[in-house]
Structure formats: C-alpha cells, structure tokens
mmCIF file of C-alpha atoms and ligand atoms in Angstrom:
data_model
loop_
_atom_site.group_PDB
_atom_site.id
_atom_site.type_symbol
_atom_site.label_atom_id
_atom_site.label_comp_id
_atom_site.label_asym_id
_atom_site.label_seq_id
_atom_site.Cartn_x
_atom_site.Cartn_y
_atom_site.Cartn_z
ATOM 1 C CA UNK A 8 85.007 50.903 79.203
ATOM 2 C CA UNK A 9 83.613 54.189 78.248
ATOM 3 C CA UNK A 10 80.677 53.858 81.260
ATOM 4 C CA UNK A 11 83.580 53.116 83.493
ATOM 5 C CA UNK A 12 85.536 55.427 82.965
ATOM 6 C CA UNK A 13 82.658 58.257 83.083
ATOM 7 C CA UNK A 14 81.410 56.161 86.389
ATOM 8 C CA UNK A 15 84.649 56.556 88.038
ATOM 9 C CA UNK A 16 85.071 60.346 87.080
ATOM 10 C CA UNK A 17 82.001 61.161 88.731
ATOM 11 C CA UNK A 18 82.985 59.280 91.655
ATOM 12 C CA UNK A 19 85.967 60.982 91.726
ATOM 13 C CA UNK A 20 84.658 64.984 91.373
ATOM 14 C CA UNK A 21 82.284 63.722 93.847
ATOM 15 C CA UNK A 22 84.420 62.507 96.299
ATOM 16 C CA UNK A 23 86.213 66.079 95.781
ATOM 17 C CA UNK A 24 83.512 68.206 96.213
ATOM 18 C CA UNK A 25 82.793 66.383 98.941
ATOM 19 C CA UNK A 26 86.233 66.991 100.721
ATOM 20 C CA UNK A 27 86.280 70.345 99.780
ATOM 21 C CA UNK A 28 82.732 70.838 101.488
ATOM 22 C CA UNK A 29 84.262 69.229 104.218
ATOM 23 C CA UNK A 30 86.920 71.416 104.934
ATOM 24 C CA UNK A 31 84.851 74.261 104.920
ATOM 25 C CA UNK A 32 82.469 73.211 107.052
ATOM 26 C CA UNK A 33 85.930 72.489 109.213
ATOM 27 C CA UNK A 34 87.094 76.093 108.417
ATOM 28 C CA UNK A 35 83.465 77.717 109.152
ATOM 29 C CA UNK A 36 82.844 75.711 112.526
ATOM 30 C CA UNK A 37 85.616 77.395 113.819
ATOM 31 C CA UNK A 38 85.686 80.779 111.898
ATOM 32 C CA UNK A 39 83.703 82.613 114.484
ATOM 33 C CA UNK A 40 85.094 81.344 117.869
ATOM 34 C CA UNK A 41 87.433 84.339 119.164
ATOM 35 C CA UNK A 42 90.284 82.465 120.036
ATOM 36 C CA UNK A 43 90.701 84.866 123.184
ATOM 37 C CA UNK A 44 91.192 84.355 127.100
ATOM 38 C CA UNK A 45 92.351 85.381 129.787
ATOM 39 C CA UNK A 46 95.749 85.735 130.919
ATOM 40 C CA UNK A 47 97.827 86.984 134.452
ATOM 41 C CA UNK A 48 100.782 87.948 134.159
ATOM 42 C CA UNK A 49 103.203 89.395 137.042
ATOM 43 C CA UNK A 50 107.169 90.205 137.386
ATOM 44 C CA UNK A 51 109.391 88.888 139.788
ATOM 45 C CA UNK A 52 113.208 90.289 140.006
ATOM 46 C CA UNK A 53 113.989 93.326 137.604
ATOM 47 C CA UNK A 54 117.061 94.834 136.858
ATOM 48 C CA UNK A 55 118.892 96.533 134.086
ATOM 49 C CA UNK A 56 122.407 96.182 133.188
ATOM 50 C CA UNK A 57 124.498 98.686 130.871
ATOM 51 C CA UNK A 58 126.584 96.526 128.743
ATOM 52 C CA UNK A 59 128.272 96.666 125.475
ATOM 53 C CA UNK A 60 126.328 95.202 122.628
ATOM 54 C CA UNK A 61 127.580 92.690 120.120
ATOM 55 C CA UNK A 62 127.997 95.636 116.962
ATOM 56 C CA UNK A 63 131.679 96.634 116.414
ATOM 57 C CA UNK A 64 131.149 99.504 118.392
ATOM 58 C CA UNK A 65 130.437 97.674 121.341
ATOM 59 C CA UNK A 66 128.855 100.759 122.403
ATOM 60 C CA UNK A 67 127.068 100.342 125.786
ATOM 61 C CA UNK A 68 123.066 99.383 125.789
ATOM 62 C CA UNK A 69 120.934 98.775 128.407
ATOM 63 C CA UNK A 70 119.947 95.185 128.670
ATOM 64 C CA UNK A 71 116.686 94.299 131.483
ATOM 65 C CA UNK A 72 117.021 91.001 133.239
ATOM 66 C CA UNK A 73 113.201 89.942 134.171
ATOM 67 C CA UNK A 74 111.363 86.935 135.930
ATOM 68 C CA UNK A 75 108.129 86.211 135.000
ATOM 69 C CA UNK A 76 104.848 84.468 135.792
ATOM 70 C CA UNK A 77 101.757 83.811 133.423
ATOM 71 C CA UNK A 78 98.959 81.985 134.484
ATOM 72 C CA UNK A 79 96.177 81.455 131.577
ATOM 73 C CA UNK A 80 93.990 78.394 130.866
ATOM 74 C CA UNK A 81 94.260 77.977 126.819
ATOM 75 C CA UNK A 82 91.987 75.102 126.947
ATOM 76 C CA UNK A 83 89.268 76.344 125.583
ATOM 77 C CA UNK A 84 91.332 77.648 122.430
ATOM 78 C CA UNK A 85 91.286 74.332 121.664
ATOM 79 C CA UNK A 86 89.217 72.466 118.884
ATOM 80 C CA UNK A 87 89.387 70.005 116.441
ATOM 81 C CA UNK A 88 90.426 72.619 113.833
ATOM 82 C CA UNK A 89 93.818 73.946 115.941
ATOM 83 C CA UNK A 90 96.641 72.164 115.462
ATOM 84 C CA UNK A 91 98.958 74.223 117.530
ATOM 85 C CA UNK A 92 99.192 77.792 119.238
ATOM 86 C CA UNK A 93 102.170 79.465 119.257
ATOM 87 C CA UNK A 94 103.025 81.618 122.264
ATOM 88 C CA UNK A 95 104.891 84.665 122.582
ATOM 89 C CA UNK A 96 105.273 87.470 125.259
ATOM 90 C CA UNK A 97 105.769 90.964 124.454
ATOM 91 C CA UNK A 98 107.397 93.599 126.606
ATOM 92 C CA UNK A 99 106.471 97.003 125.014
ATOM 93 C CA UNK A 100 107.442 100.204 126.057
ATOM 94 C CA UNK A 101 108.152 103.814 125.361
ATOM 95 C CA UNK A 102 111.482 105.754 125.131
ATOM 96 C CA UNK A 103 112.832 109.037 123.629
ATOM 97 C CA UNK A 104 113.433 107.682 120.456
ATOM 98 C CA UNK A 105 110.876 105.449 119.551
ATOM 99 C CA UNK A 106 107.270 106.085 120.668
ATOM 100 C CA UNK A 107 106.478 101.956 120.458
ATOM 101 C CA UNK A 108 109.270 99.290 121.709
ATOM 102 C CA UNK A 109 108.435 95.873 121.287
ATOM 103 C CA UNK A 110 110.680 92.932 122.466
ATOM 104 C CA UNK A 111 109.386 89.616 122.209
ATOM 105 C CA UNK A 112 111.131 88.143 125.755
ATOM 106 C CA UNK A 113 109.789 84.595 125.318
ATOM 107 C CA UNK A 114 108.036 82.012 123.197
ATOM 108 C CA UNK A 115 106.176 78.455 123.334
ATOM 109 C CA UNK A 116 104.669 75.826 121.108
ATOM 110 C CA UNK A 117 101.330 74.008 122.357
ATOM 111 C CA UNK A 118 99.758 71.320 120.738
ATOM 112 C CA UNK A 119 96.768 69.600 121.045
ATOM 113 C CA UNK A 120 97.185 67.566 123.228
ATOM 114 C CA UNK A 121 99.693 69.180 125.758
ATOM 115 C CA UNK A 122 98.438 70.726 128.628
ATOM 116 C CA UNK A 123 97.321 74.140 128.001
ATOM 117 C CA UNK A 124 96.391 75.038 131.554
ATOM 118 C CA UNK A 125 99.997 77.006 131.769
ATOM 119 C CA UNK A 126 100.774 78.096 135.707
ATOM 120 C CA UNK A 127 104.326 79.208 134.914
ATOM 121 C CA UNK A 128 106.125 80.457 137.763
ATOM 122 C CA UNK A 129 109.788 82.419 138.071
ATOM 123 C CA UNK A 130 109.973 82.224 134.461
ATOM 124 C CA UNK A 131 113.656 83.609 132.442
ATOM 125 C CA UNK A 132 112.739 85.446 129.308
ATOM 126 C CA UNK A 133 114.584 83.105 126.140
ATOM 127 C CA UNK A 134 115.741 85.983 124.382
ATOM 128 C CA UNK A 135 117.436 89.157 125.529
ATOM 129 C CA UNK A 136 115.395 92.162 126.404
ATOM 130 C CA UNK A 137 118.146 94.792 124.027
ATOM 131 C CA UNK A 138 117.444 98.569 124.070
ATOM 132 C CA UNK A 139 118.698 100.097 121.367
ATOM 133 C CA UNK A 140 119.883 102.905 124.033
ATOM 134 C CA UNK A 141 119.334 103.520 126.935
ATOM 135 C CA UNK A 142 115.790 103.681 127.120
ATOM 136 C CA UNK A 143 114.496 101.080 129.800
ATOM 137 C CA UNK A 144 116.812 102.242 133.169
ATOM 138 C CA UNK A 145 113.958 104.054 135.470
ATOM 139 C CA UNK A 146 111.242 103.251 132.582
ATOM 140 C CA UNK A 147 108.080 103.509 134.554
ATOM 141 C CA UNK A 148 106.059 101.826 131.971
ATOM 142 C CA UNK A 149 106.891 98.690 130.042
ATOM 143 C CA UNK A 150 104.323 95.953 129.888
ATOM 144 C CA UNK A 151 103.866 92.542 128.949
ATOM 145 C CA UNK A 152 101.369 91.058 126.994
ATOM 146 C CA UNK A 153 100.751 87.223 126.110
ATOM 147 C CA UNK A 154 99.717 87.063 122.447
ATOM 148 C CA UNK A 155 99.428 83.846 120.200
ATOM 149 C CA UNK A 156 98.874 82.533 116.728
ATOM 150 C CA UNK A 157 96.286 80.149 116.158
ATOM 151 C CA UNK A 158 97.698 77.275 113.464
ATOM 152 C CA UNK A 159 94.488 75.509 111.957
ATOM 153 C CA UNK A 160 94.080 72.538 109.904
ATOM 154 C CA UNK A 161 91.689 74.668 107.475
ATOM 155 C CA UNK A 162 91.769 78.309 107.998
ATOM 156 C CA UNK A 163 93.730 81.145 108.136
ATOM 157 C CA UNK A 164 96.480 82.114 110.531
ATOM 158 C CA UNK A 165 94.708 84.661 113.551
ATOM 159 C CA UNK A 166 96.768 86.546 115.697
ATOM 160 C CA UNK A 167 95.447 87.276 118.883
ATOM 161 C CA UNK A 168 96.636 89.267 122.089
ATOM 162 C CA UNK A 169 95.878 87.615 125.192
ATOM 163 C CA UNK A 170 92.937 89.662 127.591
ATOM 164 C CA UNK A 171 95.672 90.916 129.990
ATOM 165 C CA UNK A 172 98.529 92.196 130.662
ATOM 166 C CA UNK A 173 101.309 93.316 133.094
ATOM 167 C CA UNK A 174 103.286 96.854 133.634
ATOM 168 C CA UNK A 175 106.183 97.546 135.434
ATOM 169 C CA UNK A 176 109.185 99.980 135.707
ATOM 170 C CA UNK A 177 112.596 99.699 135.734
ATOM 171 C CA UNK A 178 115.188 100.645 138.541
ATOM 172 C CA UNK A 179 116.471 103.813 138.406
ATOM 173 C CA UNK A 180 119.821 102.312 138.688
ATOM 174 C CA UNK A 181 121.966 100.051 136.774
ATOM 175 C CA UNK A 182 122.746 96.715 138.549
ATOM 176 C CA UNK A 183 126.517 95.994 138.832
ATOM 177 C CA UNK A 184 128.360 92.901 137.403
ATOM 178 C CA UNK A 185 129.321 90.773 140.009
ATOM 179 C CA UNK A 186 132.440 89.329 137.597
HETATM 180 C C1 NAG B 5 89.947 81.664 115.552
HETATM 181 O O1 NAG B 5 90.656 80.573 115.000
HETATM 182 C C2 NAG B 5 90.012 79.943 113.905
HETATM 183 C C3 NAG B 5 90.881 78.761 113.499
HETATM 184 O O2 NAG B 5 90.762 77.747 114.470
HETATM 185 C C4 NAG B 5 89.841 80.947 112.758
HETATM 186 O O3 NAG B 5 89.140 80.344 111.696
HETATM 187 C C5 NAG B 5 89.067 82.167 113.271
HETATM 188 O O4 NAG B 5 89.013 83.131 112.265
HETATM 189 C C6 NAG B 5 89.763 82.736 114.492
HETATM 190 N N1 NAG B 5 88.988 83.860 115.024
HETATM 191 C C7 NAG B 5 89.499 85.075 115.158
HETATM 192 C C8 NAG B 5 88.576 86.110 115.731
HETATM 193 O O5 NAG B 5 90.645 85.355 114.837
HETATM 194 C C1 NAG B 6 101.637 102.126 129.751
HETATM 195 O O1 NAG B 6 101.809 101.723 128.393
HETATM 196 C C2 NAG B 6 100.667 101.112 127.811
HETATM 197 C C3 NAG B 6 100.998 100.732 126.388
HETATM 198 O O2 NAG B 6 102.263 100.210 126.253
HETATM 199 C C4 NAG B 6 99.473 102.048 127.867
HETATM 200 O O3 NAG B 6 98.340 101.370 127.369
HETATM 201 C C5 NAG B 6 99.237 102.524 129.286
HETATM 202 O O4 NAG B 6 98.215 103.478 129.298
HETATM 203 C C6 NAG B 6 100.499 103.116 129.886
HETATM 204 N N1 NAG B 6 100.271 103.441 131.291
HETATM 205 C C7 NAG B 6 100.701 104.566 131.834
HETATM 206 C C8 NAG B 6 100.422 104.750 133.294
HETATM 207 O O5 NAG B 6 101.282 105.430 131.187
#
C-alpha cells in the first residue's frame, strides 16, 4: 500500500513537472517572435459634423464620420501558442486642449483559424469618433494606426502597434444634416 502510494506520487509530481516544462517550452518558443507586420491603411469619405452630445448639456461636439481600408496579412502572427488577436484601430490626433487624442474607431476578434489575410475595403468605424470640442474640423493631422493584442495559451498578453499607419485631415467645414 505504502509502495503504491509513494509509486503513484512520484508519478504524479512527475507528470507535473513535466506539464509545467511543457508549457514553458510553449511560452519560450514563442517568447521571442515579434508579433509585428505590416499594415496599409487609407481613408475614403471624411467629414465632420457639429452635433450635440449625449451629456445634459447637450452642448455641441464635433463628431468625424470616416471610411476606411486596411489591408495587412496577420498570418504569420500566427502559431500554435496564439489563440486569438484582438484588433483595434486608433485615430490619434492633436488639438488645443489635449496634446494626444486617441479614439479607438474600430475593433475585431481573429482566431486561429479565421482568415487573417484582412483586405477590408469601405470600412464604417463601430464606435463614434467624439471630440471632446471642437478639435478635429480642419485637423490636418489625425492618423490611424492598426494595433493588436496577442492572446496566448502560455504567455503573457503583448500589445503591439501594427508597422503602418495612415494620416489625414479634416474639412475645414462642417457637413450639414440632411434631416
Ligand atoms: C509575441 O507573442 C508571444 C505569445 O505568442 C509572446 O510570448 C511574446 O512575448 C510576444 N513578443 C513581443 C515582442 O511582444
Ligand atoms: C502627425 O501626427 C503624428 C502622431 O500622431 C506624428 O508622428 C507626425 O509627425 C505628425 N505629422 C505632421 C505632418 O505633423
């Protein structure tokens, strides 16, 4: 009984210590790629709009409508060790007020799996592109970057901006509501 017991204890730190070398083999396979490519971006149709916001005040703020195009092959991202890479574009510019804006216009979940060859054309953002004042109407600089975390199996969570990015500026005037 004794023996057997003892036997299957050493089978079982064994069998531990062998997962746990496994993972970090897993975790150090991967730990050095740079998770990085490529990535076009362009614009398409650009306005801005002065509406009221949602606050009480309902004090006007300028709100930019924007279509969009990336074009980035992500397939290489790809291993055995990423479960997932989660997507997000950034539109960051400077006003008055603030010397960094960032607005995250638009987000997307790939898995393994899926095709990560993306050729998005004429793209809507998902969220609303909000100043907080009027700081993007004939803003000559706001640019987009692709960014993504990468979601392992083993491993920590990287964050990494996309090699590439887009500027563009903003009419000088506002767009009017066709109501
Ligand atoms: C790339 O992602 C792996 C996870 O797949 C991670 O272990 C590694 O640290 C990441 N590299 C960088 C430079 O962030
Ligand atoms: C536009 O802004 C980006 C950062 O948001 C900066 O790297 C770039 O130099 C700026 N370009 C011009 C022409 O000001």
């Amino acid at each position: 009984m004794n023996t057997f017991l003892s036997r299957a204890n050493t089978i079982f730190a064994f069998t531990l210590s062998v997962l746990a070398s496994l993972t970090f083999g897993c975790f150090l396979s991967t730990y050095f790629n740079t998770n990085l490519t490529d990535v076009r971006i362009n614009t398409g149709k650009i306005i801005v709009k002065n509406v009221p916001d949602y606050s009480a005040s309902r004090e006007k703020q300028d709100l930019g409508f924007i279509t969009f195009d990336i074009d980035s092959d992500l397939t290489n991202i790809f291993n055995w060790n990423v479960k997932m890479l989660f997507l997000y574009l950034t539109a960051e510019y400077e006003t008055k007020t603030n010397v960094l804006n960032q607005v995250v216009l638009w987000d997307k979940i790939i898995n393994r799996g899926d095709n990560a060859n993306l050729d998005y054309r004429s793209m809507n953002a998902k969220y609303y592109f909000w100043d907080d004042g009027h700081g993007l109407k004939g803003n000559q600089n706001v640019t987009l970057t692709l960014s993504w975390n990468v979601i392992p199996n083993a491993g920590g969570l990287p964050k990494i901006r996309g090699l590439g990015e887009h500027s563009f500026a903003f009419p000088n005037e506002y767009a009017v509501n066709k109501v």
